[in-house]
Short mmCIF file of C-alpha atoms and ligand atoms in Angstrom, two decimals:
data_model
loop_
_atom_site.label_atom_id
_atom_site.label_comp_id
_atom_site.label_asym_id
_atom_site.label_seq_id
_atom_site.Cartn_x
_atom_site.Cartn_y
_atom_site.Cartn_z
CA MET A 1 77.88 -47.51 0.58
CA LEU A 2 76.67 -44.66 -0.51
CA LYS A 3 75.29 -44.09 -4.21
CA LEU A 4 75.80 -40.69 -5.60
CA PRO A 5 75.45 -39.24 -9.14
CA GLY A 6 78.50 -38.13 -11.15
CA LEU A 7 79.81 -34.53 -9.98
CA ILE A 8 80.00 -31.39 -12.49
CA ASP A 9 82.47 -29.24 -11.17
CA PRO A 10 81.78 -25.36 -13.58
CA HIS A 11 85.30 -23.99 -12.90
CA VAL A 12 88.23 -25.69 -13.58
CA HIS A 13 91.51 -24.70 -14.83
CA VAL A 14 93.09 -27.10 -17.10
CA ARG A 15 96.04 -25.30 -18.52
CA GLU A 16 96.45 -27.03 -21.32
CA PRO A 17 97.05 -25.40 -24.31
CA GLY A 18 100.58 -23.79 -22.56
CA GLN A 19 101.06 -24.12 -19.11
CA THR A 20 101.55 -27.92 -19.04
CA HIS A 21 103.74 -28.35 -16.74
CA LYS A 22 101.66 -27.04 -14.22
CA GLU A 23 98.41 -29.67 -15.25
CA ASN A 24 96.82 -30.52 -18.58
CA TRP A 25 93.82 -32.25 -20.08
CA ASP A 26 94.90 -36.15 -19.09
CA THR A 27 95.95 -35.07 -15.02
CA VAL A 28 93.24 -33.33 -14.35
CA THR A 29 90.54 -35.80 -15.49
CA GLN A 30 92.23 -38.33 -13.30
CA SER A 31 91.86 -35.70 -10.25
CA ALA A 32 88.51 -35.18 -11.51
CA LEU A 33 87.81 -39.06 -11.57
CA ALA A 34 89.87 -39.82 -8.41
CA GLY A 35 87.45 -37.09 -6.89
CA GLY A 36 84.27 -38.14 -7.92
CA VAL A 37 83.59 -35.66 -10.53
CA THR A 38 82.75 -36.58 -13.67
CA MET A 39 82.54 -33.97 -15.79
CA LEU A 40 83.98 -30.47 -15.95
CA LEU A 41 84.09 -27.05 -17.59
CA ALA A 42 87.58 -25.92 -18.48
CA MET A 43 88.54 -21.98 -18.11
CA PRO A 44 90.10 -20.32 -20.55
CA ASN A 45 92.57 -18.25 -19.44
CA THR A 46 95.48 -20.79 -20.84
CA LYS A 47 98.18 -19.56 -22.90
CA PRO A 48 97.29 -18.77 -25.43
CA PRO A 49 93.95 -17.87 -23.56
CA ILE A 50 90.84 -19.50 -25.52
CA PHE A 51 89.09 -16.66 -27.43
CA ASP A 52 88.27 -17.41 -31.05
CA ASN A 53 87.60 -20.47 -33.22
CA SER A 54 91.33 -21.14 -33.87
CA THR A 55 91.94 -21.49 -29.95
CA LEU A 56 89.40 -23.01 -29.13
CA GLY A 57 89.90 -25.21 -31.56
CA MET A 58 93.84 -26.39 -29.99
CA ALA A 59 91.53 -26.71 -26.35
CA LEU A 60 89.52 -29.22 -27.87
CA SER A 61 91.66 -31.34 -30.33
CA ALA A 62 93.93 -31.64 -26.71
CA ALA A 63 90.80 -32.44 -24.78
CA LYS A 64 90.24 -34.83 -27.38
CA SER A 65 93.32 -36.81 -27.12
CA LYS A 66 93.95 -36.37 -23.54
CA ALA A 67 90.30 -36.02 -21.37
CA ARG A 68 89.62 -39.30 -19.33
CA CYS A 69 85.70 -37.32 -17.97
CA ASP A 70 83.68 -35.80 -20.22
CA TYR A 71 84.27 -31.77 -20.21
CA ALA A 72 82.78 -28.35 -22.16
CA GLN A 73 85.65 -25.35 -22.73
CA PHE A 74 84.72 -21.98 -22.08
CA ILE A 75 85.51 -18.91 -24.28
CA GLY A 76 87.20 -15.67 -23.17
CA ALA A 77 85.54 -12.06 -23.66
CA GLY A 78 88.28 -9.70 -24.95
CA PRO A 79 88.26 -6.51 -25.82
CA ASP A 80 87.19 -7.17 -29.61
CA ASN A 81 85.55 -10.95 -30.00
CA ALA A 82 82.40 -10.44 -29.08
CA GLU A 83 81.06 -11.60 -32.43
CA ALA A 84 83.54 -14.03 -32.91
CA VAL A 85 82.58 -15.45 -29.82
CA ALA A 86 78.69 -15.36 -30.15
CA SER A 87 78.95 -16.96 -33.26
CA ILE A 88 81.37 -20.37 -31.82
CA ALA A 89 78.56 -20.08 -28.20
CA SER A 90 77.09 -23.47 -29.21
CA ARG A 91 80.60 -25.31 -28.39
CA SER A 92 81.20 -23.70 -25.91
CA ALA A 93 80.89 -23.91 -22.17
CA GLY A 94 79.86 -20.64 -21.70
CA LEU A 95 81.41 -17.53 -21.98
CA LYS A 96 83.81 -16.21 -19.28
CA MET A 97 84.03 -12.59 -18.09
CA TYR A 98 87.03 -11.61 -16.29
CA LEU A 99 86.68 -7.92 -14.76
CA ASP A 100 89.06 -7.73 -12.03
CA SER A 101 92.48 -9.27 -11.82
CA THR A 102 94.00 -12.67 -11.66
CA PHE A 103 96.15 -15.08 -13.45
CA GLY A 104 96.28 -14.44 -17.01
CA GLU A 105 95.62 -11.80 -19.60
CA LEU A 106 92.33 -11.50 -20.04
CA ARG A 107 90.58 -8.50 -18.14
CA LEU A 108 88.26 -6.01 -19.09
CA ASP A 109 88.26 -2.38 -17.16
CA ASP A 110 86.32 -0.64 -19.26
CA MET A 111 82.50 -1.05 -19.30
CA SER A 112 81.63 0.01 -22.73
CA LEU A 113 83.98 -3.59 -23.45
CA TRP A 114 81.20 -5.32 -21.63
CA MET A 115 78.25 -3.93 -23.72
CA PRO A 116 79.11 -6.36 -26.85
CA HIS A 117 79.56 -9.20 -24.83
CA PHE A 118 76.29 -8.72 -22.90
CA ALA A 119 73.97 -7.83 -26.60
CA ASN A 120 75.59 -10.81 -28.15
CA PHE A 121 76.03 -14.14 -26.58
CA PRO A 122 73.47 -16.28 -26.58
CA LYS A 123 71.15 -16.00 -23.82
CA ASP A 124 70.35 -19.88 -23.16
CA LEU A 125 73.63 -20.20 -21.81
CA PRO A 126 75.47 -17.79 -18.90
CA ILE A 127 78.07 -15.08 -19.01
CA VAL A 128 80.31 -16.05 -15.91
CA LEU A 129 81.59 -13.23 -14.21
CA HIS A 130 85.25 -13.29 -12.12
CA SER A 131 83.89 -9.85 -10.50
CA GLU A 132 84.28 -9.27 -7.43
CA SER A 133 81.93 -6.94 -4.22
CA ARG A 134 81.50 -3.48 -6.27
CA THR A 135 82.52 -5.14 -9.42
CA MET A 136 80.12 -7.75 -9.37
CA ALA A 137 76.95 -5.03 -7.74
CA ALA A 138 78.02 -3.27 -11.96
CA GLY A 139 77.81 -7.30 -13.34
CA ILE A 140 74.11 -7.54 -11.91
CA LEU A 141 72.90 -4.42 -13.26
CA PHE A 142 74.33 -5.75 -16.83
CA ALA A 143 72.30 -8.91 -16.05
CA ALA A 144 69.33 -7.23 -15.22
CA ILE A 145 70.13 -3.97 -17.98
CA TYR A 146 70.56 -6.98 -21.01
CA ASP A 147 67.85 -9.07 -19.34
CA ARG A 148 70.05 -11.95 -19.43
CA PRO A 149 71.53 -14.67 -16.93
CA VAL A 150 74.64 -14.41 -15.88
CA HIS A 151 76.66 -16.28 -13.22
CA ILE A 152 78.74 -15.08 -10.54
CA ALA A 153 82.05 -16.96 -10.45
CA HIS A 154 83.72 -17.98 -6.63
CA ILE A 155 81.59 -15.41 -4.39
CA SER A 156 83.52 -15.00 -0.99
CA LEU A 157 81.99 -12.03 0.52
CA LYS A 158 78.76 -11.31 2.58
CA GLU A 159 78.46 -8.18 0.84
CA GLU A 160 78.31 -11.06 -2.61
CA VAL A 161 75.60 -13.10 -1.26
CA LEU A 162 73.32 -10.55 0.18
CA LEU A 163 73.61 -8.87 -3.09
CA ILE A 164 72.63 -11.67 -5.23
CA LYS A 165 70.56 -12.48 -2.80
CA ALA A 166 68.72 -9.12 -3.33
CA ALA A 167 68.71 -9.30 -6.97
CA LYS A 168 67.41 -12.77 -7.22
CA GLU A 169 64.41 -11.47 -4.91
CA ARG A 170 63.76 -9.23 -7.86
CA GLY A 171 64.11 -11.30 -10.54
CA ILE A 172 67.32 -11.01 -11.93
CA LYS A 173 68.50 -13.95 -13.47
CA VAL A 174 71.95 -14.40 -11.55
CA THR A 175 73.27 -17.42 -9.93
CA CYS A 176 76.30 -18.27 -8.15
CA GLU A 177 78.90 -20.38 -6.54
CA VAL A 178 81.23 -20.55 -3.61
CA CYS A 179 84.62 -22.80 -3.99
CA PRO A 180 85.30 -24.69 -1.13
CA HIS A 181 88.28 -23.04 -0.01
CA HIS A 182 86.39 -19.64 0.29
CA LEU A 183 83.68 -22.04 2.73
CA PHE A 184 86.45 -23.68 4.81
CA LEU A 185 89.96 -21.80 4.89
CA THR A 186 89.99 -18.17 6.31
CA GLN A 187 92.26 -15.44 5.98
CA ASP A 188 91.69 -14.86 9.95
CA PRO A 189 95.46 -15.68 11.98
CA THR A 190 93.61 -17.85 14.70
CA GLY A 191 90.22 -19.20 13.16
CA PHE A 192 89.65 -22.81 11.97
CA GLY A 193 91.25 -23.20 8.71
CA ASN A 194 94.14 -20.05 9.01
CA LEU A 195 96.44 -22.06 7.02
CA LEU A 196 99.19 -20.82 9.93
CA GLY A 197 101.55 -23.18 8.31
CA LEU A 198 101.65 -22.53 5.07
CA THR A 199 103.61 -19.83 3.19
CA PRO A 200 102.09 -16.71 1.96
CA GLY A 201 102.29 -17.91 -1.51
CA ARG A 202 100.89 -20.91 -0.93
CA LYS A 203 98.13 -18.70 0.70
CA GLU A 204 97.79 -16.53 -2.77
CA VAL A 205 94.29 -16.76 -4.62
CA ARG A 206 91.78 -14.57 -6.07
CA PRO A 207 89.40 -13.87 -4.75
CA ARG A 208 91.45 -13.71 -1.29
CA LEU A 209 90.30 -15.66 1.75
CA ALA A 210 88.06 -13.71 3.71
CA THR A 211 87.47 -13.22 7.32
CA GLN A 212 85.52 -15.48 9.82
CA LYS A 213 82.18 -13.23 9.46
CA ASP A 214 82.69 -13.22 5.03
CA VAL A 215 82.91 -17.23 5.44
CA ASP A 216 79.76 -17.02 8.22
CA ALA A 217 77.80 -15.89 6.14
CA LEU A 218 78.06 -18.01 3.01
CA TRP A 219 77.54 -20.77 5.43
CA GLU A 220 74.17 -19.21 6.87
CA ASN A 221 73.31 -17.69 3.46
CA LEU A 222 73.33 -21.21 1.47
CA ASP A 223 70.63 -21.40 0.30
CA VAL A 224 71.41 -18.35 -2.22
CA ILE A 225 74.23 -20.14 -3.76
CA ASP A 226 73.44 -22.76 -6.73
CA CYS A 227 76.59 -24.71 -6.92
CA PHE A 228 79.79 -25.54 -6.07
CA ALA A 229 83.00 -25.19 -8.15
CA THR A 230 86.55 -25.83 -6.74
CA ASP A 231 88.16 -23.22 -9.25
CA HIS A 232 90.92 -25.92 -8.92
CA ALA A 233 93.77 -23.59 -10.12
CA PRO A 234 97.37 -25.56 -10.01
CA HIS A 235 100.38 -23.94 -9.94
CA THR A 236 103.83 -25.92 -9.20
CA LEU A 237 105.49 -25.90 -5.56
CA ALA A 238 107.61 -23.99 -6.94
CA GLU A 239 106.09 -21.42 -8.19
CA LYS A 240 104.08 -20.48 -5.25
CA ASP A 241 106.94 -20.47 -3.13
CA SER A 242 108.64 -18.22 -5.26
CA GLU A 243 109.12 -14.13 -5.67
CA ASN A 244 105.66 -14.26 -7.75
CA PRO A 245 103.37 -16.24 -6.61
CA PRO A 246 100.42 -17.15 -9.05
CA PRO A 247 97.16 -16.99 -7.05
CA GLY A 248 95.67 -20.34 -7.60
CA PHE A 249 94.56 -23.33 -5.54
CA PRO A 250 93.88 -26.97 -6.69
CA GLY A 251 90.84 -28.28 -5.35
CA VAL A 252 88.79 -30.65 -8.26
CA GLU A 253 90.28 -34.04 -5.98
CA THR A 254 88.87 -33.18 -2.44
CA LEU A 255 85.78 -31.10 -3.31
CA LEU A 256 83.63 -34.36 -2.61
CA PRO A 257 85.75 -35.35 0.59
CA LEU A 258 85.21 -31.88 1.82
CA LEU A 259 81.17 -31.97 1.36
CA LEU A 260 81.11 -34.84 2.81
CA THR A 261 82.39 -33.98 5.91
CA ALA A 262 80.49 -31.13 6.07
CA VAL A 263 77.49 -33.31 5.45
CA ASP A 264 78.88 -35.76 8.39
CA LEU A 265 79.21 -32.32 10.67
CA ARG A 266 75.56 -31.55 9.53
CA ARG A 267 76.48 -28.47 8.50
CA LEU A 268 75.05 -29.33 5.09
CA THR A 269 72.13 -32.12 3.45
CA LEU A 270 73.14 -34.55 1.09
CA ASN A 271 70.47 -33.21 -0.70
CA ASP A 272 72.12 -29.74 -0.50
CA LEU A 273 74.93 -31.38 -2.19
CA ILE A 274 73.87 -32.95 -4.97
CA GLN A 275 71.63 -30.44 -5.44
CA LYS A 276 74.45 -27.92 -6.03
CA SER A 277 77.42 -30.24 -7.37
CA VAL A 278 75.14 -31.67 -9.90
CA LEU A 279 71.62 -31.06 -10.69
CA ASN A 280 71.79 -27.01 -10.39
CA PRO A 281 75.00 -26.91 -12.93
CA ARG A 282 72.67 -28.99 -15.10
CA LYS A 283 70.59 -26.62 -15.49
CA ILE A 284 72.41 -23.17 -15.25
CA PHE A 285 75.12 -24.42 -18.06
CA ASN A 286 72.59 -26.23 -19.65
CA LEU A 287 74.59 -29.85 -19.80
CA PRO A 288 73.14 -33.43 -21.02
CA GLU A 289 72.15 -35.92 -18.04
CA GLN A 290 75.16 -38.98 -18.57
CA PRO A 291 73.64 -42.04 -18.24
CA GLU A 292 74.87 -45.01 -16.49
CA THR A 293 77.02 -42.67 -14.34
CA TRP A 294 77.44 -42.74 -10.69
CA VAL A 295 79.50 -42.34 -7.98
CA GLU A 296 80.48 -45.28 -5.23
CA VAL A 297 81.85 -43.70 -1.32
CA ASP A 298 82.77 -45.27 2.05
CA GLU A 299 80.72 -42.38 3.58
CA ASN A 300 82.78 -43.70 6.93
CA ALA A 301 85.68 -43.91 5.70
CA GLU A 302 88.49 -41.05 7.60
CA TYR A 303 91.89 -40.31 6.36
CA GLU A 304 93.60 -37.75 6.47
CA ILE A 305 94.05 -35.45 2.90
CA LYS A 306 97.70 -35.98 1.16
CA ALA A 307 98.60 -34.47 -1.80
CA SER A 308 100.89 -37.60 -2.36
CA ASP A 309 97.63 -39.47 -3.02
CA LEU A 310 96.53 -36.82 -5.77
CA HIS A 311 96.78 -36.91 -8.73
CA SER A 312 97.14 -33.06 -10.19
CA ARG A 313 100.65 -32.53 -11.44
CA CYS A 314 100.54 -29.61 -9.46
CA GLY A 315 102.00 -31.95 -6.22
CA TRP A 316 100.03 -29.86 -3.65
CA SER A 317 97.53 -29.26 -1.98
CA PRO A 318 96.01 -26.03 0.33
CA PHE A 319 93.90 -29.03 2.57
CA GLU A 320 97.12 -31.36 3.30
CA GLY A 321 96.96 -32.79 6.50
CA TRP A 322 92.81 -32.67 6.70
CA LYS A 323 90.92 -34.91 8.35
CA VAL A 324 88.07 -35.82 6.55
CA LYS A 325 85.24 -38.34 6.17
CA GLY A 326 84.47 -39.82 3.00
CA ARG A 327 85.83 -42.03 0.35
CA VAL A 328 85.43 -42.01 -3.30
CA THR A 329 85.94 -46.07 -3.66
CA ARG A 330 84.76 -46.16 -7.44
CA VAL A 331 82.78 -44.69 -10.24
CA VAL A 332 81.39 -45.56 -13.36
CA LEU A 333 81.29 -43.05 -16.52
CA ARG A 334 78.68 -43.88 -19.04
CA GLY A 335 78.62 -47.78 -18.03
CA ARG A 336 82.29 -47.90 -17.70
CA GLU A 337 84.49 -48.42 -14.40
CA ALA A 338 86.41 -45.17 -14.70
CA PHE A 339 87.94 -45.13 -11.55
CA LYS A 340 88.18 -48.13 -8.74
CA ASP A 341 90.18 -48.60 -5.16
CA GLY A 342 92.34 -45.43 -5.91
CA LYS A 343 93.22 -46.69 -9.82
CA ILE A 344 92.15 -44.72 -13.11
CA LEU A 345 90.71 -47.03 -15.12
CA VAL A 346 89.67 -45.68 -18.45
CA GLU A 347 91.96 -44.27 -21.16
CA GLN A 348 93.16 -41.17 -22.35
CA GLY A 349 90.61 -40.10 -24.68
CA TYR A 350 87.60 -42.07 -23.32
CA GLY A 351 85.99 -38.44 -22.53
CA LYS A 352 83.32 -36.35 -24.04
CA ASN A 353 83.19 -33.48 -25.29
CA VAL A 354 79.55 -32.86 -24.09
CA ARG A 355 78.86 -29.44 -26.43
CA GLN A 356 79.54 -31.87 -29.82
O1 DOR B 401 93.33 -18.41 -7.76
C1 DOR B 401 92.93 -18.04 -8.90
N1 DOR B 401 93.84 -18.94 -9.58
N2 DOR B 401 91.72 -17.07 -9.01
C2 DOR B 401 91.69 -16.72 -10.41
O2 DOR B 401 90.40 -16.30 -10.62
C3 DOR B 401 92.33 -17.63 -11.42
C4 DOR B 401 92.90 -18.59 -10.79
C5 DOR B 401 94.21 -19.18 -12.19
O3 DOR B 401 93.86 -19.45 -13.20
O4 DOR B 401 95.13 -19.53 -11.80
ZN1 ZN B 402 88.76 -19.46 -11.92
#
């Protein structure tokens, strides 16, 4: 039996308020616990988006009554809410800025709309950027100009990891995360993890799956990457197989088995796993330690990932049928047995808002 600290997933789409047919605070936190994740940071692109005091209140009250693991909620940057979000920053996980197109309404194109956020948001919390490729370079320039921390969400490209490396070497306050799907899946039709069996809609995700060259560069530069984050983005199969498939993969429950399998294959050390899934997210997002909290793993258990075993409401996984090694057998959260042998044992509402 292997004992790990509870994992932190800093990038989760909970879908509540507004799209609870995809997921809600109950189902997503069950999925988290079953995957060894004891704390998650929720993204603000809900319906309505979380962008001021009243919408933050909506998300937090749903979370308070339903969450089974600990959490904090991001607020979203809009065209005219820089002062409003700065004033409620201490109750948030941080500020999320959508600078490239993806799911939801929050998106800021004009750089003059970025400026008041960079000027006003407290510097003890990072601004998290959805910024790809050259937009990411612009985001790093903003971090340098305003001398404040930014965290780049879900990097996927070789050029991104190389630029972040160079920026860190110059002392710019930039950190970043990578998702399992950008480490294990590629767009190449012949490569390992090519998703050949999936319909086109099920392959849609932002940032898109990249080439083998990009994936190799992420693995080669793992020391530049601060965190693992799932970007757990549940959409139903009916939506994924529709004419207009929304981008996103569920992932919070498959993160740890995939990473443990990489450890088994010597692509990653256990120390890297703990650093990037617990210690670095805690430091970057200024999160409290969870006392009496741990995850027990049977490192030798080999099994296939099956969506029917997962707790997310969305009912599918891009990793369906993947053989993994390492099963979460028991999770203790703040002194209580929260998960054991496939069963969730804490009730809705046990989860704590770590910003309270
Ligand atoms: O694929 C994605 N889905 N990327 C994002 O940035 C958003 C997410 C979602 O909310 O569905
Ligand atoms: Zn996301």
